[in-house]
Amino acid sequence: MTAVKIDGKAVSASIRGQIQEEVVGLKKQGIEPGLAVILVGEDPGSKVYVGSKEKACIELGYYSEVHRLPDTTTEEALLALIDQLNNQANIHGILVQLPLPKHIHEKSVIDAIAVEKDVDGFHPINVGNLMIGDDSLLPCTPAGVIELIKRTGTDMAGKHAVVIGRSNIVGKPVSMLLQRENATVTMCHSRTLNMREISKQADILVVAIGRANFVDHTYVKPGAIVIDVGMNRLDNGKLAGDVDYEDVLEVAGAVTPVPGGVGPMTITMLMQNTLIAARRAHGLK
Ligand code: NAP
């Protein structure tokens, strides 16, 4: 058996097409989704991400503001900018690019973003709403993971999903979203015993650990859906996932490549969240 490649680029392009159409409709009603992105410092990776977000806004017809601040920016100044954006009617989503310089407390910054503009889905109230199953802005990468699984045509209800990695931004929210889809979820982490055996029972395997090519075919049940969230820069400059893609191809039913799998979905889900926030701000469903 050779696994089907889950093409995150194609799924992302199709969702962006739908968003674009919706934006045209909203603009006719005088509504223009607006996203503000704040970058503090010179981290090269962060600069690339912020550039991609700005580009996506332009492509989709959003209003966009990018605030590029020096790494000497004080927490007070950053919080003042967030407060200003919280009160700015043409901004529906605020994203502070992480990581922040060490002298700024990430938690204080995330807490300061208005819940309804928290398009990253990191605010504790949004995290809590996700936990109890209330309406919330979903964290982008986990939402992208679920969307990719859905696009394989798989009904997650009753399936055994194994999530390797329990970070607040990926593993934990992915597990909550899988439970919402009625999957039976097992979480694995660095202290899990017999992880290979557990992983091998998964109908759906989501890997988010930050270890290049860690998961090979010995972790995969024949026919399983494998979603690789990992993004690891190798010494040769190439990007690698947490899953050894070529090795699992012969065993898995469907698998995401890196690049071109989960990665493209993250910004698309951010754009979708901004659209949702804009609609809600104008009293639309
Ligand atoms: P993280 O905060 O470092 O968390 C890693 C998790 O993996 C932890 O829960 C850790 O366990 C677990 N882990 C580490 N080594 C392990 C091992 N050998 N066996 C089992 N579990 C292990 O990482 P993250 O932020 O979730 O990111 C994970 C990966 O996803 C990274 O490669 C990151 O670049 C990528 N990522 C991609 C996107 C995207 O848009 N595609 C977005 C976010 C992250 P403990 O809790 O026990 O320490």
Short mmCIF file of N, CA and C in Angstrom, two decimals, residues 31 92 115-116 126 134-138 273-285:
data_model
loop_
_atom_site.label_atom_id
_atom_site.label_comp_id
_atom_site.label_asym_id
_atom_site.label_seq_id
_atom_site.Cartn_x
_atom_site.Cartn_y
_atom_site.Cartn_z
N ILE A 31 -18.01 45.94 5.17
CA ILE A 31 -17.18 45.29 6.20
C ILE A 31 -15.88 44.80 5.57
N HIS A 92 -10.00 43.56 13.54
CA HIS A 92 -10.82 42.48 14.12
C HIS A 92 -9.96 41.37 14.72
N VAL A 115 -10.42 39.25 23.98
CA VAL A 115 -10.75 37.85 23.68
C VAL A 115 -11.32 37.71 22.26
N GLU A 116 -12.18 38.66 21.89
CA GLU A 116 -12.85 38.55 20.58
C GLU A 116 -11.91 38.89 19.42
N ASN A 126 -10.29 31.93 25.58
CA ASN A 126 -10.51 31.10 24.38
C ASN A 126 -10.07 29.65 24.63
N ASP A 134 -17.44 25.52 24.24
CA ASP A 134 -18.17 26.73 23.85
C ASP A 134 -17.55 27.32 22.59
N ASP A 135 -18.28 28.25 21.99
CA ASP A 135 -17.76 28.96 20.83
C ASP A 135 -16.49 29.70 21.18
N SER A 136 -15.45 29.51 20.41
CA SER A 136 -14.23 30.26 20.69
C SER A 136 -13.45 30.41 19.38
N LEU A 137 -12.45 31.28 19.40
CA LEU A 137 -11.54 31.32 18.26
C LEU A 137 -10.53 30.20 18.48
N LEU A 138 -10.48 29.27 17.55
CA LEU A 138 -9.66 28.07 17.74
C LEU A 138 -8.20 28.36 17.38
N ASN A 273 -10.01 32.78 11.09
CA ASN A 273 -10.35 33.33 12.40
C ASN A 273 -10.62 34.83 12.32
N THR A 274 -9.81 35.53 11.52
CA THR A 274 -9.99 36.98 11.39
C THR A 274 -11.34 37.29 10.73
N LEU A 275 -11.69 36.45 9.76
CA LEU A 275 -12.98 36.61 9.10
C LEU A 275 -14.13 36.38 10.09
N ILE A 276 -13.99 35.32 10.89
CA ILE A 276 -15.02 35.01 11.90
C ILE A 276 -15.13 36.19 12.88
N ALA A 277 -13.98 36.70 13.32
CA ALA A 277 -13.98 37.81 14.28
C ALA A 277 -14.64 39.05 13.68
N ALA A 278 -14.37 39.30 12.39
CA ALA A 278 -14.97 40.46 11.72
C ALA A 278 -16.48 40.30 11.62
N ARG A 279 -16.92 39.10 11.26
CA ARG A 279 -18.36 38.85 11.15
C ARG A 279 -19.04 39.04 12.51
N ARG A 280 -18.41 38.47 13.54
CA ARG A 280 -19.00 38.59 14.88
C ARG A 280 -19.04 40.05 15.32
N ALA A 281 -18.00 40.81 15.01
CA ALA A 281 -17.94 42.22 15.43
C ALA A 281 -19.08 43.01 14.81
N HIS A 282 -19.57 42.53 13.65
CA HIS A 282 -20.67 43.22 12.98
C HIS A 282 -22.01 42.51 13.19
N GLY A 283 -22.04 41.65 14.17
CA GLY A 283 -23.30 40.99 14.53
C GLY A 283 -23.75 39.95 13.53
N LEU A 284 -22.85 39.49 12.66
CA LEU A 284 -23.22 38.44 11.70
C LEU A 284 -22.85 37.09 12.28
N LYS A 285 -23.53 36.04 11.84
CA LYS A 285 -23.24 34.69 12.35
C LYS A 285 -21.90 34.21 11.83
#
